Amino acid sequence: MSPMIGFDEIRKLAQVTPSRIVLLVMDGVGGLPHPDTGKTELETANTPNLDKLAVESICGMAYTVSPGITPGSAPGHMSLFGYDPLKYQFGRGIVEALGLDIEVAPGDVVVRGNFCSVDDDGVITDRRAGRIPTETCREQCAMLNQGVAVTGVQVDFFAGKDHRFVMRLRGEGLSQNVGDTDPQHEGMQPLVPEALEPSATKTAAIAADIVSQARTILKDRHPANMFVLRGFSERPDYPSINDIYGLTPACIAPYPMYRGVSRVVGMDILPAGDTLEDEIATLKQNYDKYDYFFMHYKKTDATGEDGNFEGKVAAIEAYDRLLPSILDLNPDVVIVTGDHSTPAGLAGHSWHTVPVLLSAKYCRKDEVTAYSETACLRGGLGVFPAMELMPLAMANALKLNKFGA
Amino acid sequence: MSPMIGFDEIRKLAQVTPSRIVLLVMDGVGGLPHPDTGKTELETANTPNLDKLAVESICGMAYTVSPGITPGSAPGHMSLFGYDPLKYQFGRGIVEALGLDIEVAPGDVVVRGNFCSVDDDGVITDRRAGRIPTETCREQCAMLNQGVAVTGVQVDFFAGKDHRFVMRLRGEGLSQNVGDTDPQHEGMQPLVPEALEPSATKTAAIAADIVSQARTILKDRHPANMFVLRGFSERPDYPSINDIYGLTPACIAPYPMYRGVSRVVGMDILPAGDTLEDEIATLKQNYDKYDYFFMHYKKTDATGEDGNFEGKVAAIEAYDRLLPSILDLNPDVVIVTGDHSTPAGLAGHSWHTVPVLLSAKYCRKDEVTAYSETACLRGGLGVFPAMELMPLAMANALKLNKFGA
């Protein structure tokens, strides 16, 4: 383990130059060998363009959080953006809000909600209200938006999938330090929202008032005749990529979750469209306006989560086919990696390292000639924490001055 | 660096499942090439079973403490158990006590003692009392146990090897913050035990009283007519493996030192017998009762310490022959490694990395086909701190939930 340089030091070294960094994230790209062939998804896929790029790159295998830890999407991306994901964490409420593309301003408090079923005594009989359809959830949220009123605080309900929603409080002097109302068990009444520290007394009282109003508004809406709240959280106040690295960063990501994390680190959010072609078009149109681009590709993760080995292979091959149109822009630094592995064999995120490729004029190429888990292990970056990628990208873009005399 | 995840986070992610982890420690297994053959002890040994297991594993080379640091047995094992050995340290007194299998309860204070020779003025003439035989040491301790009396405190002397012993104080309000009486030089009188902070005043006074009583009891026992004390220490109050990981851990180790360290991290201590066959029998008998087993093999270190290259090769081969009877149990995760290297060429512990092999269903096998220093260096774990093994074992046993959303 090598000690990692801190933001304070990086700030002193960073300089603005015309060079450009493009971070290409294939979500969940790492995999595991197929039992029949012994080859991973990446090793099975025909990827002439990625392999050609690997020849011109320095490669390695990265942990995005910590050895053995299976990263969620938010910590996985924070690491790729250069932030220690164990330090720069996100509350549950904020992650849910980001995933719904809800605007969360500084000072707002958001919380994740579940509609639930309660009996005549207010005791929870189903914590998920029989997983009501999303359409019903939207109706419920509309009723609450119309019915709930708190003096001096704007309260908004945003429907999520099935029984899930987000409640946003906007006003003066709010605090995230309020306890959940979700007792995590059926057979109990929802808890009274409790101030976890004195500064949160007002917010807890507001939450209690809202809960009380909601009880009346929802009373005839069985099975979704009540709700429980979890993870009161504010938008984290983290230093921006611009502040730390002097970069002008942009995000191209079709899914709200990734846009949300990018927003927290101060990226401009560009329209991503629906397809990879759309994303590349956006990249080209905005190429002169930014010096750091994060481009997100979801299909590798989605197919992996489905346990669809062949689908993931196809998603990788589709990406490979379009890679040359990105490289045509001649970015000074290109990184290809994932935010975590999603082996089809596990049908979910996993703890395994992700292959990394960094291509740049002065990158000290290694002997790796393919972009895959086995090949990248022999690369010049070794097995390393992904949060080191950002300083490496900066260095390879010749944007970092010498440290010390 | 890998930003290593902390215990607080691990606690939130850990879940209890029926899967089992077996940690096989060949003490001091790492070595150095024999000058005649250029092969290390592991590379010289015929180890078909370890090599076969390596094929099914992810491998690497680990530092148990930190690069360049030669680990003692306690820090080497703490690292393998997932504890940062630079943070979770042991006092000298407690290490000695653990090595003698002395029961040390919370609140007890133990200290390491040497019998020494003093002249008529009480000046030390030999700090080791001419290395009196162990039998004499036992007589001395018996005399002290009979003669020393302190009101409200139970004082016990336990003989060690040669001139060494451990003194244990048991009573209310004791403190480890007492200075050594050992001046570390001959030609001086033993120091008066000094309270290093106010809370230790009582313990320092008790120690001074005991020293004074001992002077009388031992006065005719030349060359062992006095003693010096070093390293007052309490049993460290460290979080247990069960507390952190939710595991139910067991130790199978024939030597007291390893049992002692295991006890500190909350393992159940199983009868280990005298031979590796005995240890394996214990493992089999208890396999249903625990989900984490630490099994210790001493011969690789003992032969290395003796500078006996061929003996160490034979010890490795003996282990390899019995390995299949362990693997017959089909543990979900098997780790083979050492707590440090003990090259026969150095006849002692060394700072060199130790080869690691981790075998599990989803371990992402690498291209390593032998368990040795040279082969494991090409493994998927890279060169890494051994304390990362515990989260990796947990992950591979599917006992860790996802971190962050």
PDB file of C-alpha atoms in Angstrom, chain A residues 1-2 4 31-32 61 66-70 72-75 86 89 95 341 349 351-353 373-374 377-378 385 387-388, chain B residues 1-5 9-10 13 362-364 366-367 378-382 385 388 391-392 395-396 398 400 402-405:
ATOM      1  CA  MET A   1       0.000   0.000   0.000  1.00  0.00           C
ATOM      2  CA  SER A   2       1.265   3.398  -0.915  1.00  0.00           C
ATOM      3  CA  MET A   4      -2.382   8.444  -1.370  1.00  0.00           C
ATOM      4  CA  GLY A  31     -16.675 -10.743 -14.840  1.00  0.00           C
ATOM      5  CA  LEU A  32     -15.936 -14.366 -14.030  1.00  0.00           C
ATOM      6  CA  MET A  61      -6.682  -4.166 -12.065  1.00  0.00           C
ATOM      7  CA  SER A  66     -11.518  -1.909  -0.838  1.00  0.00           C
ATOM      8  CA  PRO A  67     -10.468  -5.542  -1.245  1.00  0.00           C
ATOM      9  CA  GLY A  68     -13.394  -7.874  -0.691  1.00  0.00           C
ATOM     10  CA  ILE A  69     -15.963  -5.098  -0.754  1.00  0.00           C
ATOM     11  CA  THR A  70     -18.756  -5.160  -3.309  1.00  0.00           C
ATOM     12  CA  GLY A  72     -22.635   0.069  -4.936  1.00  0.00           C
ATOM     13  CA  SER A  73     -22.837   2.405  -7.920  1.00  0.00           C
ATOM     14  CA  ALA A  74     -22.292   5.604  -5.945  1.00  0.00           C
ATOM     15  CA  PRO A  75     -19.084   4.542  -4.152  1.00  0.00           C
ATOM     16  CA  LEU A  86     -15.118   5.184   2.375  1.00  0.00           C
ATOM     17  CA  GLN A  89     -20.294   8.529   1.401  1.00  0.00           C
ATOM     18  CA  VAL A  95     -28.925   8.051  -3.337  1.00  0.00           C
ATOM     19  CA  SER A 341     -17.512  -6.144 -11.586  1.00  0.00           C
ATOM     20  CA  HIS A 349     -22.324  -6.560  -8.347  1.00  0.00           C
ATOM     21  CA  TRP A 351     -16.041  -7.575  -5.070  1.00  0.00           C
ATOM     22  CA  HIS A 352     -13.727  -8.583  -7.907  1.00  0.00           C
ATOM     23  CA  THR A 353     -11.236  -6.087  -9.300  1.00  0.00           C
ATOM     24  CA  GLU A 373      -9.191  -9.458 -16.453  1.00  0.00           C
ATOM     25  CA  THR A 374      -6.354 -11.895 -17.110  1.00  0.00           C
ATOM     26  CA  LEU A 377      -3.301  -8.237 -14.362  1.00  0.00           C
ATOM     27  CA  ARG A 378       0.112  -8.155 -16.044  1.00  0.00           C
ATOM     28  CA  PRO A 385      -7.184   1.364  -5.722  1.00  0.00           C
ATOM     29  CA  MET A 387      -9.117   6.402  -6.654  1.00  0.00           C
ATOM     30  CA  GLU A 388      -5.510   6.660  -7.825  1.00  0.00           C
TER      31      GLU A 388
ATOM     32  CA  MET B   1      -2.717   2.176  -0.780  1.00  0.00           C
ATOM     33  CA  SER B   2      -5.849   0.332  -0.574  1.00  0.00           C
ATOM     34  CA  PRO B   3      -8.021   2.448   1.564  1.00  0.00           C
ATOM     35  CA  MET B   4      -8.798  -0.404   3.902  1.00  0.00           C
ATOM     36  CA  ILE B   5     -12.361  -0.617   5.064  1.00  0.00           C
ATOM     37  CA  GLU B   9     -18.272  -0.471   8.027  1.00  0.00           C
ATOM     38  CA  ILE B  10     -17.552  -4.203   7.909  1.00  0.00           C
ATOM     39  CA  LEU B  13     -22.000  -5.444   5.765  1.00  0.00           C
ATOM     40  CA  TYR B 362     -16.113 -17.443  -7.161  1.00  0.00           C
ATOM     41  CA  CYS B 363     -12.502 -16.462  -6.501  1.00  0.00           C
ATOM     42  CA  ARG B 364     -11.577 -15.468 -10.076  1.00  0.00           C
ATOM     43  CA  ASP B 366      -5.519 -16.510 -12.055  1.00  0.00           C
ATOM     44  CA  GLU B 367      -2.800 -18.233 -14.086  1.00  0.00           C
ATOM     45  CA  ARG B 378       1.874 -13.364 -10.788  1.00  0.00           C
ATOM     46  CA  GLY B 379      -1.405 -13.880  -8.985  1.00  0.00           C
ATOM     47  CA  GLY B 380      -4.581 -11.863  -9.081  1.00  0.00           C
ATOM     48  CA  LEU B 381      -4.154 -10.500  -5.563  1.00  0.00           C
ATOM     49  CA  GLY B 382      -0.910  -8.779  -6.472  1.00  0.00           C
ATOM     50  CA  PRO B 385      -1.275  -6.222   2.911  1.00  0.00           C
ATOM     51  CA  GLU B 388      -7.024  -7.497   3.459  1.00  0.00           C
ATOM     52  CA  PRO B 391     -12.564  -9.113   3.949  1.00  0.00           C
ATOM     53  CA  LEU B 392     -11.581 -11.147   0.886  1.00  0.00           C
ATOM     54  CA  ALA B 395     -16.538 -11.835   0.277  1.00  0.00           C
ATOM     55  CA  ASN B 396     -15.629 -15.196  -1.210  1.00  0.00           C
ATOM     56  CA  LEU B 398     -20.630 -14.636   0.214  1.00  0.00           C
ATOM     57  CA  LEU B 400     -20.619  -9.487   2.843  1.00  0.00           C
ATOM     58  CA  LYS B 402     -22.936  -4.533  -0.951  1.00  0.00           C
ATOM     59  CA  PHE B 403     -21.382  -1.274   0.245  1.00  0.00           C
ATOM     60  CA  GLY B 404     -23.456   1.796  -0.593  1.00  0.00           C
ATOM     61  CA  ALA B 405     -26.329   2.029  -3.035  1.00  0.00           C
TER      62      ALA B 405
END
